[in-house]
PDB file of C-alpha atoms in Angstrom:
ATOM      1  CA  MET A  15     -10.538  98.139  16.584  1.00 69.00           C
ATOM      2  CA  PRO A  16     -11.549  94.404  15.427  1.00 74.00           C
ATOM      3  CA  GLY A  17      -8.750  94.275  13.144  1.00 88.00           C
ATOM      4  CA  LEU A  18      -6.101  95.742  15.604  1.00 93.00           C
ATOM      5  CA  LEU A  19      -6.986  93.195  18.286  1.00 95.00           C
ATOM      6  CA  SER A  20      -6.867  90.357  15.820  1.00 96.00           C
ATOM      7  CA  LYS A  21      -3.406  91.444  14.887  1.00 95.00           C
ATOM      8  CA  ILE A  22      -2.380  91.607  18.238  1.00 96.00           C
ATOM      9  CA  THR A  23      -3.790  88.347  19.279  1.00 97.00           C
ATOM     10  CA  VAL A  24      -2.329  86.610  16.629  1.00 97.00           C
ATOM     11  CA  SER A  25       1.216  88.239  17.218  1.00 97.00           C
ATOM     12  CA  ILE A  26       1.137  87.435  20.722  1.00 97.00           C
ATOM     13  CA  VAL A  27       0.101  83.503  19.850  1.00 98.00           C
ATOM     14  CA  GLY A  28       2.508  83.308  17.142  1.00 97.00           C
ATOM     15  CA  LEU A  29       5.528  84.845  18.722  1.00 97.00           C
ATOM     16  CA  GLY A  30       4.833  82.657  21.817  1.00 97.00           C
ATOM     17  CA  SER A  31       4.870  79.569  19.613  1.00 97.00           C
ATOM     18  CA  LYS A  32       8.090  80.567  17.978  1.00 97.00           C
ATOM     19  CA  ALA A  33       9.538  81.027  21.588  1.00 96.00           C
ATOM     20  CA  LEU A  34       8.402  77.632  22.570  1.00 95.00           C
ATOM     21  CA  MET A  35      10.236  76.223  19.731  1.00 95.00           C
ATOM     22  CA  ASN A  36      13.372  77.914  20.333  1.00 92.00           C
ATOM     23  CA  VAL A  37      14.239  78.379  23.745  1.00 93.00           C
ATOM     24  CA  GLY A  38      15.163  74.883  24.554  1.00 91.00           C
ATOM     25  CA  PHE A  39      11.684  73.562  25.706  1.00 95.00           C
ATOM     26  CA  CYS A  40      11.577  71.430  22.729  1.00 96.00           C
ATOM     27  CA  SER A  41      14.607  69.041  22.439  1.00 96.00           C
ATOM     28  CA  SER A  42      14.439  69.408  18.721  1.00 96.00           C
ATOM     29  CA  VAL A  43      12.359  71.220  15.871  1.00 97.00           C
ATOM     30  CA  THR A  44      12.638  69.923  12.495  1.00 98.00           C
ATOM     31  CA  VAL A  45      10.890  71.763   9.533  1.00 98.00           C
ATOM     32  CA  ASN A  46      10.763  70.412   5.978  1.00 98.00           C
ATOM     33  CA  GLY A  47       9.262  72.014   3.027  1.00 98.00           C
ATOM     34  CA  LEU A  48       8.163  75.234   4.571  1.00 98.00           C
ATOM     35  CA  GLU A  49       9.172  76.994   1.208  1.00 98.00           C
ATOM     36  CA  ASN A  50       5.989  75.229  -0.182  1.00 98.00           C
ATOM     37  CA  LEU A  51       3.524  77.368   2.045  1.00 98.00           C
ATOM     38  CA  LEU A  52       5.714  80.381   1.878  1.00 98.00           C
ATOM     39  CA  ASP A  53       5.348  80.493  -2.077  1.00 98.00           C
ATOM     40  CA  ALA A  54       1.705  80.014  -2.034  1.00 98.00           C
ATOM     41  CA  LEU A  55       1.358  82.698   0.727  1.00 98.00           C
ATOM     42  CA  LYS A  56       3.114  85.198  -1.309  1.00 97.00           C
ATOM     43  CA  SER A  57       1.667  84.319  -4.641  1.00 97.00           C
ATOM     44  CA  GLU A  58      -0.207  86.867  -6.664  1.00 96.00           C
ATOM     45  CA  GLU A  59      -2.807  84.383  -7.788  1.00 96.00           C
ATOM     46  CA  ARG A  60      -4.644  85.024  -4.434  1.00 97.00           C
ATOM     47  CA  ASN A  61      -5.439  88.493  -5.346  1.00 95.00           C
ATOM     48  CA  ARG A  62      -7.322  86.905  -7.870  1.00 95.00           C
ATOM     49  CA  GLY A  63      -9.369  84.602  -5.772  1.00 94.00           C
ATOM     50  CA  ARG A  64      -7.319  81.515  -5.542  1.00 97.00           C
ATOM     51  CA  GLY A  65      -7.107  80.492  -2.024  1.00 98.00           C
ATOM     52  CA  ILE A  66      -5.081  78.194  -0.162  1.00 98.00           C
ATOM     53  CA  VAL A  67      -6.021  75.095   1.798  1.00 98.00           C
ATOM     54  CA  THR A  68      -3.540  73.073   4.127  1.00 98.00           C
ATOM     55  CA  MET A  69      -4.782  69.788   5.854  1.00 98.00           C
ATOM     56  CA  SER A  70      -2.669  67.957   8.343  1.00 98.00           C
ATOM     57  CA  ASN A  71      -3.096  64.966  10.835  1.00 98.00           C
ATOM     58  CA  HIS A  72      -4.043  66.065  14.387  1.00 98.00           C
ATOM     59  CA  ILE A  73      -2.020  64.822  17.204  1.00 98.00           C
ATOM     60  CA  SER A  74      -2.130  67.431  19.997  1.00 97.00           C
ATOM     61  CA  THR A  75      -4.393  70.102  21.430  1.00 96.00           C
ATOM     62  CA  LEU A  76      -1.435  72.268  20.479  1.00 97.00           C
ATOM     63  CA  ASP A  77      -0.667  71.469  16.777  1.00 98.00           C
ATOM     64  CA  ASP A  78      -2.559  74.747  16.219  1.00 98.00           C
ATOM     65  CA  PRO A  79      -1.128  77.290  17.091  1.00 97.00           C
ATOM     66  CA  VAL A  80       2.409  75.749  17.769  1.00 98.00           C
ATOM     67  CA  ALA A  81       3.100  74.580  14.436  1.00 98.00           C
ATOM     68  CA  TRP A  82       2.760  78.165  12.837  1.00 98.00           C
ATOM     69  CA  GLY A  83       5.737  79.422  15.090  1.00 98.00           C
ATOM     70  CA  VAL A  84       7.845  78.323  12.088  1.00 98.00           C
ATOM     71  CA  LEU A  85       6.228  80.917  10.073  1.00 98.00           C
ATOM     72  CA  PRO A  86       8.501  84.440   9.631  1.00 98.00           C
ATOM     73  CA  ALA A  87       7.543  86.799  12.572  1.00 97.00           C
ATOM     74  CA  PRO A  88       6.129  89.433  10.156  1.00 97.00           C
ATOM     75  CA  PHE A  89       3.543  87.216   8.909  1.00 98.00           C
ATOM     76  CA  TYR A  90       1.832  87.441  12.234  1.00 97.00           C
ATOM     77  CA  ARG A  91       0.825  91.137  11.639  1.00 95.00           C
ATOM     78  CA  ASP A  92      -0.913  90.412   8.419  1.00 96.00           C
ATOM     79  CA  SER A  93      -4.183  88.304   8.430  1.00 93.00           C
ATOM     80  CA  ARG A  94      -3.605  87.484   5.038  1.00 95.00           C
ATOM     81  CA  MET A  95      -0.356  85.693   5.955  1.00 98.00           C
ATOM     82  CA  THR A  96      -1.913  83.645   8.922  1.00 98.00           C
ATOM     83  CA  ARG A  97      -4.450  80.770   8.537  1.00 98.00           C
ATOM     84  CA  TRP A  98      -8.195  80.807   9.401  1.00 98.00           C
ATOM     85  CA  THR A  99      -9.324  77.455  11.065  1.00 98.00           C
ATOM     86  CA  LEU A 100     -12.341  75.819  12.252  1.00 98.00           C
ATOM     87  CA  GLY A 101     -12.875  75.508  15.924  1.00 97.00           C
ATOM     88  CA  ALA A 102     -15.107  73.559  17.942  1.00 96.00           C
ATOM     89  CA  SER A 103     -17.980  75.679  19.940  1.00 97.00           C
ATOM     90  CA  ASP A 104     -18.016  73.343  22.893  1.00 95.00           C
ATOM     91  CA  ILE A 105     -14.340  73.347  23.483  1.00 94.00           C
ATOM     92  CA  MET A 106     -13.077  76.654  22.284  1.00 96.00           C
ATOM     93  CA  PHE A 107     -16.001  78.954  22.705  1.00 97.00           C
ATOM     94  CA  THR A 108     -17.365  78.144  26.274  1.00 96.00           C
ATOM     95  CA  ASN A 109     -17.248  81.606  27.571  1.00 97.00           C
ATOM     96  CA  PRO A 110     -17.204  85.511  26.471  1.00 97.00           C
ATOM     97  CA  VAL A 111     -13.280  85.493  27.244  1.00 97.00           C
ATOM     98  CA  PHE A 112     -12.423  82.370  25.353  1.00 97.00           C
ATOM     99  CA  SER A 113     -15.022  83.236  22.509  1.00 98.00           C
ATOM    100  CA  ALA A 114     -13.319  86.516  22.064  1.00 97.00           C
ATOM    101  CA  PHE A 115      -9.852  85.170  22.248  1.00 97.00           C
ATOM    102  CA  PHE A 116     -10.350  82.647  19.380  1.00 98.00           C
ATOM    103  CA  ARG A 117     -12.364  84.853  17.059  1.00 97.00           C
ATOM    104  CA  TYR A 118      -9.548  87.450  17.106  1.00 97.00           C
ATOM    105  CA  GLY A 119      -7.203  84.648  16.731  1.00 97.00           C
ATOM    106  CA  GLN A 120      -8.761  83.671  13.435  1.00 98.00           C
ATOM    107  CA  VAL A 121     -11.134  80.684  14.191  1.00 98.00           C
ATOM    108  CA  ILE A 122     -14.308  80.203  13.053  1.00 98.00           C
ATOM    109  CA  GLU A 123     -16.904  78.699  15.440  1.00 98.00           C
ATOM    110  CA  THR A 124     -17.958  75.157  14.369  1.00 98.00           C
ATOM    111  CA  PHE A 125     -21.032  73.291  15.797  1.00 96.00           C
ATOM    112  CA  ARG A 126     -20.631  69.476  16.221  1.00 92.00           C
ATOM    113  CA  GLY A 127     -23.468  67.637  14.977  1.00 89.00           C
ATOM    114  CA  LYS A 128     -24.937  70.812  12.876  1.00 92.00           C
ATOM    115  CA  GLY A 129     -23.603  69.187   9.678  1.00 92.00           C
ATOM    116  CA  ILE A 130     -21.984  70.283   6.605  1.00 95.00           C
ATOM    117  CA  PHE A 131     -24.372  73.163   5.689  1.00 95.00           C
ATOM    118  CA  GLN A 132     -23.823  75.161   8.839  1.00 96.00           C
ATOM    119  CA  PRO A 133     -22.488  78.741   8.723  1.00 97.00           C
ATOM    120  CA  ALA A 134     -19.039  77.872   9.681  1.00 98.00           C
ATOM    121  CA  ILE A 135     -18.584  75.912   6.427  1.00 98.00           C
ATOM    122  CA  ASP A 136     -20.348  78.692   4.378  1.00 98.00           C
ATOM    123  CA  THR A 137     -17.732  81.148   6.157  1.00 98.00           C
ATOM    124  CA  ALA A 138     -14.677  78.731   5.082  1.00 98.00           C
ATOM    125  CA  ILE A 139     -15.915  78.793   1.586  1.00 98.00           C
ATOM    126  CA  GLU A 140     -16.302  82.247   1.304  1.00 98.00           C
ATOM    127  CA  LYS A 141     -12.674  83.094   2.484  1.00 98.00           C
ATOM    128  CA  LEU A 142     -11.415  80.525   0.369  1.00 97.00           C
ATOM    129  CA  ASN A 143     -12.908  81.987  -2.697  1.00 97.00           C
ATOM    130  CA  HIS A 144     -11.500  85.605  -1.649  1.00 97.00           C
ATOM    131  CA  GLY A 145      -7.944  84.060  -1.439  1.00 98.00           C
ATOM    132  CA  GLU A 146      -7.398  83.555   2.180  1.00 98.00           C
ATOM    133  CA  TRP A 147      -5.676  80.465   4.053  1.00 98.00           C
ATOM    134  CA  ILE A 148      -7.658  77.625   5.455  1.00 98.00           C
ATOM    135  CA  HIS A 149      -6.083  75.350   7.632  1.00 98.00           C
ATOM    136  CA  LEU A 150      -8.101  72.177   8.109  1.00 98.00           C
ATOM    137  CA  PHE A 151      -7.833  68.913  10.469  1.00 98.00           C
ATOM    138  CA  GLY A 152      -9.929  66.570   8.469  1.00 97.00           C
ATOM    139  CA  GLU A 153     -10.311  64.233  11.229  1.00 97.00           C
ATOM    140  CA  GLY A 154     -12.132  66.567  13.467  1.00 95.00           C
ATOM    141  CA  LYS A 155     -10.432  65.514  16.663  1.00 95.00           C
ATOM    142  CA  VAL A 156      -7.032  64.398  18.114  1.00 96.00           C
ATOM    143  CA  ASN A 157      -5.979  61.123  17.032  1.00 96.00           C
ATOM    144  CA  GLN A 158      -2.260  60.376  18.480  1.00 96.00           C
ATOM    145  CA  THR A 159      -1.927  56.892  16.929  1.00 93.00           C
ATOM    146  CA  SER A 160      -1.477  58.330  13.384  1.00 92.00           C
ATOM    147  CA  SER A 161       1.973  59.725  13.975  1.00 93.00           C
ATOM    148  CA  ASP A 162       3.671  56.536  15.788  1.00 92.00           C
ATOM    149  CA  PRO A 163       5.695  54.577  13.423  1.00 93.00           C
ATOM    150  CA  ASN A 164       5.442  51.564  15.665  1.00 91.00           C
ATOM    151  CA  HIS A 165       1.521  51.518  15.754  1.00 93.00           C
ATOM    152  CA  PRO A 166      -0.469  49.816  13.372  1.00 92.00           C
ATOM    153  CA  ASP A 167      -2.356  52.640  12.320  1.00 92.00           C
ATOM    154  CA  ALA A 168       0.589  54.604  11.704  1.00 92.00           C
ATOM    155  CA  ALA A 169      -0.036  57.185   8.946  1.00 94.00           C
ATOM    156  CA  ARG A 170      -3.783  56.032   8.746  1.00 96.00           C
ATOM    157  CA  LEU A 171      -6.170  58.828   9.684  1.00 98.00           C
ATOM    158  CA  LEU A 172      -9.619  58.599  10.523  1.00 97.00           C
ATOM    159  CA  ARG A 173     -12.152  59.140   8.030  1.00 96.00           C
ATOM    160  CA  PHE A 174     -12.067  63.075   6.923  1.00 97.00           C
ATOM    161  CA  LYS A 175     -15.168  64.886   7.713  1.00 95.00           C
ATOM    162  CA  TRP A 176     -17.450  65.519   4.615  1.00 94.00           C
ATOM    163  CA  GLY A 177     -17.385  69.415   5.390  1.00 96.00           C
ATOM    164  CA  ILE A 178     -13.840  68.958   3.714  1.00 97.00           C
ATOM    165  CA  GLY A 179     -15.557  67.933   0.737  1.00 96.00           C
ATOM    166  CA  ARG A 180     -18.243  70.785   0.504  1.00 97.00           C
ATOM    167  CA  ILE A 181     -15.479  73.336   1.160  1.00 98.00           C
ATOM    168  CA  MET A 182     -13.288  72.048  -1.856  1.00 97.00           C
ATOM    169  CA  MET A 183     -16.476  71.219  -4.349  1.00 96.00           C
ATOM    170  CA  GLU A 184     -17.730  74.880  -3.945  1.00 97.00           C
ATOM    171  CA  ALA A 185     -14.578  76.560  -4.219  1.00 96.00           C
ATOM    172  CA  GLN A 186     -14.775  78.492  -7.497  1.00 94.00           C
ATOM    173  CA  LYS A 187     -10.931  78.465  -8.392  1.00 95.00           C
ATOM    174  CA  PRO A 188      -8.786  75.420  -7.947  1.00 97.00           C
ATOM    175  CA  PRO A 189      -7.579  75.956  -4.153  1.00 98.00           C
ATOM    176  CA  VAL A 190      -3.607  75.326  -3.798  1.00 98.00           C
ATOM    177  CA  ILE A 191      -4.143  72.371  -1.756  1.00 98.00           C
ATOM    178  CA  ILE A 192      -1.121  71.719   0.788  1.00 98.00           C
ATOM    179  CA  PRO A 193      -0.769  68.231   2.752  1.00 98.00           C
ATOM    180  CA  MET A 194       1.191  68.560   6.001  1.00 98.00           C
ATOM    181  CA  TRP A 195       2.296  66.124   8.509  1.00 98.00           C
ATOM    182  CA  LEU A 196       3.296  66.655  12.271  1.00 98.00           C
ATOM    183  CA  THR A 197       5.142  64.470  14.610  1.00 98.00           C
ATOM    184  CA  GLY A 198       6.317  64.690  18.226  1.00 97.00           C
ATOM    185  CA  PHE A 199       3.254  67.013  19.104  1.00 98.00           C
ATOM    186  CA  ASP A 200       1.629  64.052  20.895  1.00 97.00           C
ATOM    187  CA  LYS A 201       4.838  64.129  23.219  1.00 96.00           C
ATOM    188  CA  LEU A 202       4.415  67.729  23.819  1.00 97.00           C
ATOM    189  CA  MET A 203       0.909  67.383  24.792  1.00 97.00           C
ATOM    190  CA  PRO A 204      -0.138  63.880  25.373  1.00 95.00           C
ATOM    191  CA  GLU A 205      -3.740  62.780  26.015  1.00 93.00           C
ATOM    192  CA  GLY A 206      -5.048  61.341  29.265  1.00 91.00           C
ATOM    193  CA  ARG A 207      -2.835  63.097  31.855  1.00 93.00           C
ATOM    194  CA  PRO A 208      -4.606  63.920  35.030  1.00 93.00           C
ATOM    195  CA  PHE A 209      -5.462  67.470  35.850  1.00 90.00           C
ATOM    196  CA  PRO A 210      -3.471  69.904  35.885  1.00 90.00           C
ATOM    197  CA  TYR A 211      -0.910  68.455  33.959  1.00 89.00           C
ATOM    198  CA  ASN A 212      -3.590  67.846  30.879  1.00 91.00           C
ATOM    199  CA  TYR A 213      -3.041  71.689  30.261  1.00 91.00           C
ATOM    200  CA  LEU A 214       0.437  71.749  30.447  1.00 94.00           C
ATOM    201  CA  PRO A 215       3.035  71.281  27.655  1.00 96.00           C
ATOM    202  CA  LYS A 216       5.601  68.495  28.353  1.00 96.00           C
ATOM    203  CA  PRO A 217       9.243  69.550  27.933  1.00 96.00           C
ATOM    204  CA  GLY A 218      11.586  67.392  25.711  1.00 96.00           C
ATOM    205  CA  ALA A 219       9.558  66.668  22.645  1.00 97.00           C
ATOM    206  CA  GLU A 220      11.198  66.203  19.315  1.00 97.00           C
ATOM    207  CA  LEU A 221       8.814  68.163  16.973  1.00 98.00           C
ATOM    208  CA  SER A 222       8.843  68.138  13.167  1.00 98.00           C
ATOM    209  CA  ILE A 223       6.754  69.676  10.542  1.00 98.00           C
ATOM    210  CA  THR A 224       6.640  68.476   7.102  1.00 98.00           C
ATOM    211  CA  VAL A 225       4.903  70.702   4.556  1.00 98.00           C
ATOM    212  CA  GLY A 226       4.263  68.703   1.305  1.00 98.00           C
ATOM    213  CA  GLU A 227       4.413  69.674  -2.489  1.00 98.00           C
ATOM    214  CA  PRO A 228       0.925  71.526  -3.430  1.00 98.00           C
ATOM    215  CA  VAL A 229      -1.370  68.773  -5.023  1.00 98.00           C
ATOM    216  CA  PRO A 230      -1.833  69.811  -8.905  1.00 97.00           C
ATOM    217  CA  ALA A 231      -5.344  70.608  -9.293  1.00 96.00           C
ATOM    218  CA  LYS A 232      -5.567  68.323 -12.312  1.00 96.00           C
ATOM    219  CA  ASP A 233      -4.627  65.315  -9.969  1.00 96.00           C
ATOM    220  CA  ILE A 234      -7.792  65.887  -7.929  1.00 96.00           C
ATOM    221  CA  GLN A 235      -9.987  66.483 -10.995  1.00 96.00           C
ATOM    222  CA  ASP A 236      -8.588  63.370 -12.790  1.00 96.00           C
ATOM    223  CA  ALA A 237      -9.013  61.095  -9.749  1.00 95.00           C
ATOM    224  CA  LEU A 238     -12.570  62.201  -9.139  1.00 95.00           C
ATOM    225  CA  ALA A 239     -13.495  62.137 -12.922  1.00 94.00           C
ATOM    226  CA  SER A 240     -12.095  58.293 -12.937  1.00 95.00           C
ATOM    227  CA  LEU A 241     -14.441  57.282 -10.057  1.00 93.00           C
ATOM    228  CA  VAL A 242     -17.268  58.934 -11.765  1.00 93.00           C
ATOM    229  CA  ARG A 243     -16.674  57.327 -15.105  1.00 92.00           C
ATOM    230  CA  GLU A 244     -15.877  53.977 -13.865  1.00 91.00           C
ATOM    231  CA  LYS A 245     -19.025  54.517 -11.623  1.00 88.00           C
ATOM    232  CA  ARG A 246     -16.753  53.912  -8.424  1.00 91.00           C
ATOM    233  CA  LEU A 247     -18.221  56.692  -6.243  1.00 91.00           C
ATOM    234  CA  PRO A 248     -18.864  55.514  -2.446  1.00 90.00           C
ATOM    235  CA  GLU A 249     -22.158  55.204  -1.021  1.00 84.00           C
ATOM    236  CA  ALA A 250     -24.229  58.441  -0.165  1.00 77.00           C
ATOM    237  CA  PRO A 251     -23.239  58.775   3.527  1.00 74.00           C
ATOM    238  CA  CYS A 252     -25.887  58.066   6.330  1.00 67.00           C
ATOM    239  CA  SER A 253     -26.199  60.069   9.589  1.00 61.00           C
ATOM    240  CA  PRO A 254     -28.580  59.145  12.503  1.00 50.00           C
ATOM    241  CA  ASN A 255     -28.863  62.996  12.891  1.00 52.00           C
ATOM    242  CA  GLY A 256     -30.889  63.538   9.833  1.00 48.00           C
ATOM    243  CA  GLY A 257     -28.429  63.604   7.176  1.00 61.00           C
ATOM    244  CA  LEU A 258     -29.886  62.899   3.518  1.00 64.00           C
ATOM    245  CA  ALA A 259     -33.373  62.112   5.269  1.00 61.00           C
ATOM    246  CA  ASP A 260     -33.532  65.978   6.510  1.00 68.00           C
ATOM    247  CA  PRO A 261     -36.424  67.853   4.974  1.00 65.00           C
ATOM    248  CA  SER A 262     -34.158  70.535   4.023  1.00 72.00           C
ATOM    249  CA  ARG A 263     -31.204  68.672   2.552  1.00 79.00           C
ATOM    250  CA  PRO A 264     -32.502  68.134  -1.123  1.00 83.00           C
ATOM    251  CA  GLU A 265     -32.545  71.991  -1.153  1.00 88.00           C
ATOM    252  CA  GLU A 266     -29.383  72.270   0.396  1.00 91.00           C
ATOM    253  CA  GLU A 267     -27.942  69.574  -1.867  1.00 91.00           C
ATOM    254  CA  GLN A 268     -29.158  71.005  -5.289  1.00 89.00           C
ATOM    255  CA  ARG A 269     -27.837  74.405  -4.251  1.00 92.00           C
ATOM    256  CA  SER A 270     -24.380  72.845  -3.529  1.00 94.00           C
ATOM    257  CA  GLY A 271     -24.472  70.970  -6.600  1.00 92.00           C
ATOM    258  CA  ALA A 272     -24.915  73.994  -8.645  1.00 93.00           C
ATOM    259  CA  LEU A 273     -22.204  75.914  -6.830  1.00 93.00           C
ATOM    260  CA  ALA A 274     -19.846  73.042  -7.366  1.00 94.00           C
ATOM    261  CA  GLY A 275     -20.952  72.700 -11.030  1.00 93.00           C
ATOM    262  CA  GLU A 276     -19.583  76.462 -11.793  1.00 93.00           C
ATOM    263  CA  GLY A 277     -16.456  75.858  -9.940  1.00 94.00           C
ATOM    264  CA  TRP A 278     -13.097  73.930 -10.534  1.00 96.00           C
ATOM    265  CA  LEU A 279     -14.811  70.354 -10.275  1.00 95.00           C
ATOM    266  CA  GLY A 280     -17.518  71.273 -12.374  1.00 94.00           C
ATOM    267  CA  GLY A 281     -16.702  68.687 -15.132  1.00 93.00           C
ATOM    268  CA  PRO A 282     -16.684  65.625 -12.757  1.00 92.00           C
ATOM    269  CA  VAL A 283     -19.739  66.932 -10.642  1.00 92.00           C
ATOM    270  CA  SER A 284     -21.850  67.446 -13.930  1.00 91.00           C
ATOM    271  CA  HIS A 285     -20.978  64.246 -15.522  1.00 90.00           C
ATOM    272  CA  ALA A 286     -21.880  62.461 -12.258  1.00 89.00           C
ATOM    273  CA  LEU A 287     -25.543  63.946 -11.949  1.00 86.00           C
ATOM    274  CA  GLU A 288     -25.934  63.281 -16.073  1.00 85.00           C
ATOM    275  CA  GLN A 289     -25.109  59.556 -15.385  1.00 76.00           C
ATOM    276  CA  THR A 290     -28.228  59.228 -13.008  1.00 68.00           C
ATOM    277  CA  ALA A 291     -30.715  61.907 -14.941  1.00 62.00           C
ATOM    278  CA  GLY A 292     -32.655  58.976 -16.081  1.00 55.00           C
ATOM    279  CA  GLN A 293     -33.210  57.836 -12.278  1.00 54.00           C
ATOM    280  CA  ARG A 294     -34.018  61.106 -10.650  1.00 49.00           C
ATOM    281  CA  SER A 295     -36.220  63.883 -10.710  1.00 53.00           C
ATOM    282  CA  ALA A 296     -34.588  67.463 -10.557  1.00 54.00           C
ATOM    283  CA  GLY A 297     -33.964  68.452  -7.006  1.00 55.00           C
ATOM    284  CA  GLY A 298     -35.218  65.090  -5.666  1.00 67.00           C
ATOM    285  CA  PRO A 299     -33.589  62.488  -3.354  1.00 74.00           C
ATOM    286  CA  GLU A 300     -31.875  60.653  -6.133  1.00 81.00           C
ATOM    287  CA  THR A 301     -30.025  64.339  -6.838  1.00 83.00           C
ATOM    288  CA  SER A 302     -29.034  64.776  -3.310  1.00 86.00           C
ATOM    289  CA  LYS A 303     -27.696  61.270  -3.046  1.00 89.00           C
ATOM    290  CA  GLU A 304     -25.348  61.700  -5.935  1.00 91.00           C
ATOM    291  CA  ILE A 305     -24.109  65.068  -5.079  1.00 92.00           C
ATOM    292  CA  ALA A 306     -23.225  63.414  -1.496  1.00 92.00           C
ATOM    293  CA  ARG A 307     -21.525  60.666  -3.179  1.00 93.00           C
ATOM    294  CA  VAL A 308     -19.319  62.977  -5.095  1.00 94.00           C
ATOM    295  CA  ARG A 309     -18.649  64.966  -2.066  1.00 95.00           C
ATOM    296  CA  SER A 310     -17.653  61.798   0.146  1.00 95.00           C
ATOM    297  CA  ALA A 311     -15.225  60.859  -3.233  1.00 96.00           C
ATOM    298  CA  VAL A 312     -13.720  64.528  -2.906  1.00 96.00           C
ATOM    299  CA  THR A 313     -13.093  63.949   0.831  1.00 97.00           C
ATOM    300  CA  ALA A 314     -11.368  60.503   0.378  1.00 96.00           C
ATOM    301  CA  VAL A 315      -9.217  61.875  -2.377  1.00 96.00           C
ATOM    302  CA  ILE A 316      -8.033  64.747  -0.301  1.00 97.00           C
ATOM    303  CA  GLN A 317      -7.391  62.350   2.630  1.00 98.00           C
ATOM    304  CA  ARG A 318      -5.233  59.997   0.410  1.00 97.00           C
ATOM    305  CA  GLU A 319      -2.839  62.834  -0.319  1.00 97.00           C
ATOM    306  CA  VAL A 320      -2.348  63.661   3.387  1.00 98.00           C
ATOM    307  CA  GLU A 321      -1.815  59.885   4.323  1.00 98.00           C
ATOM    308  CA  ALA A 322       0.556  59.586   1.465  1.00 97.00           C
ATOM    309  CA  LEU A 323       2.583  62.160   2.949  1.00 98.00           C
ATOM    310  CA  GLY A 324       2.483  60.732   6.320  1.00 97.00           C
ATOM    311  CA  ARG A 325       3.652  57.414   4.835  1.00 97.00           C
ATOM    312  CA  ARG A 326       6.764  59.462   3.289  1.00 96.00           C
ATOM    313  CA  VAL A 327       7.506  60.862   6.439  1.00 97.00           C
ATOM    314  CA  LEU A 328       7.035  57.680   8.725  1.00 96.00           C
ATOM    315  CA  GLY A 329       8.907  55.460   6.223  1.00 94.00           C
ATOM    316  CA  LYS A 330       5.872  53.547   5.843  1.00 85.00           C
ATOM    317  CA  GLN A 331       5.712  53.519   1.997  1.00 75.00           C
ATOM    318  CA  GLU A 332       3.381  50.669   0.718  1.00 63.00           C
TER     319      GLU A 332
END
């Protein structure tokens, strides 16, 4: 029954999104590079545990699900062909009705302030390692300035959440990493409007969805290896809510590092830990700090790929 309810929920939302795009509510919808995503979704490699990660800017509360209105309608009936994503508990899971709707809609409940070692991230990693498709908004919040070509911060994204790095590092096979860039959704659902308009889409928006080419796994591996080799890893992130100071953190970091060492980024991760072997005791704070630094670097490398696509779309090449 849950599987059937999920198919019904995803199909209704998907077809509704497709209708919104095609009945004239939006003045135009431009789609570029969709074949990059469709090819990945149809790949036989998924059956061997190679998952898919799409990542985009986040410019409205309707980015997801409306952007997926570009998928072929039959995809909505197959959970393998539709995305899983993370959703904030305090926004999407506020009552039993909403909770059921979003769970059946393939949204993983995520708790703000609970850090990167929470069950939601564990679930995302598990799904990725079973060849599923995960879509992530790395910024973790709506940022409408990123898609405005006239804004000084055009194509500049807020720092990606470090959970992105953990998901990437603990994937056992190199995921198909596909950057995406959205424009016009900020006009479809502008922020800051009074009630009840803040819940209603605005007609006439010019939408565009650009799906970039998959980022070669070797490019990510080489970029991370270069940062490790040249000792240019970023400083370990600091958090006022425990973070590396949390008593349970060394054990969690050690477990994460061990999993990462067995995965597709195992070479650079192992090299980073070897470089600091003389400064640390196994499982101690220095180990935790180094693993966190590698994770920050992975997150930053992925963010640069999404921003690079944004610059191309907005004509802001550096």
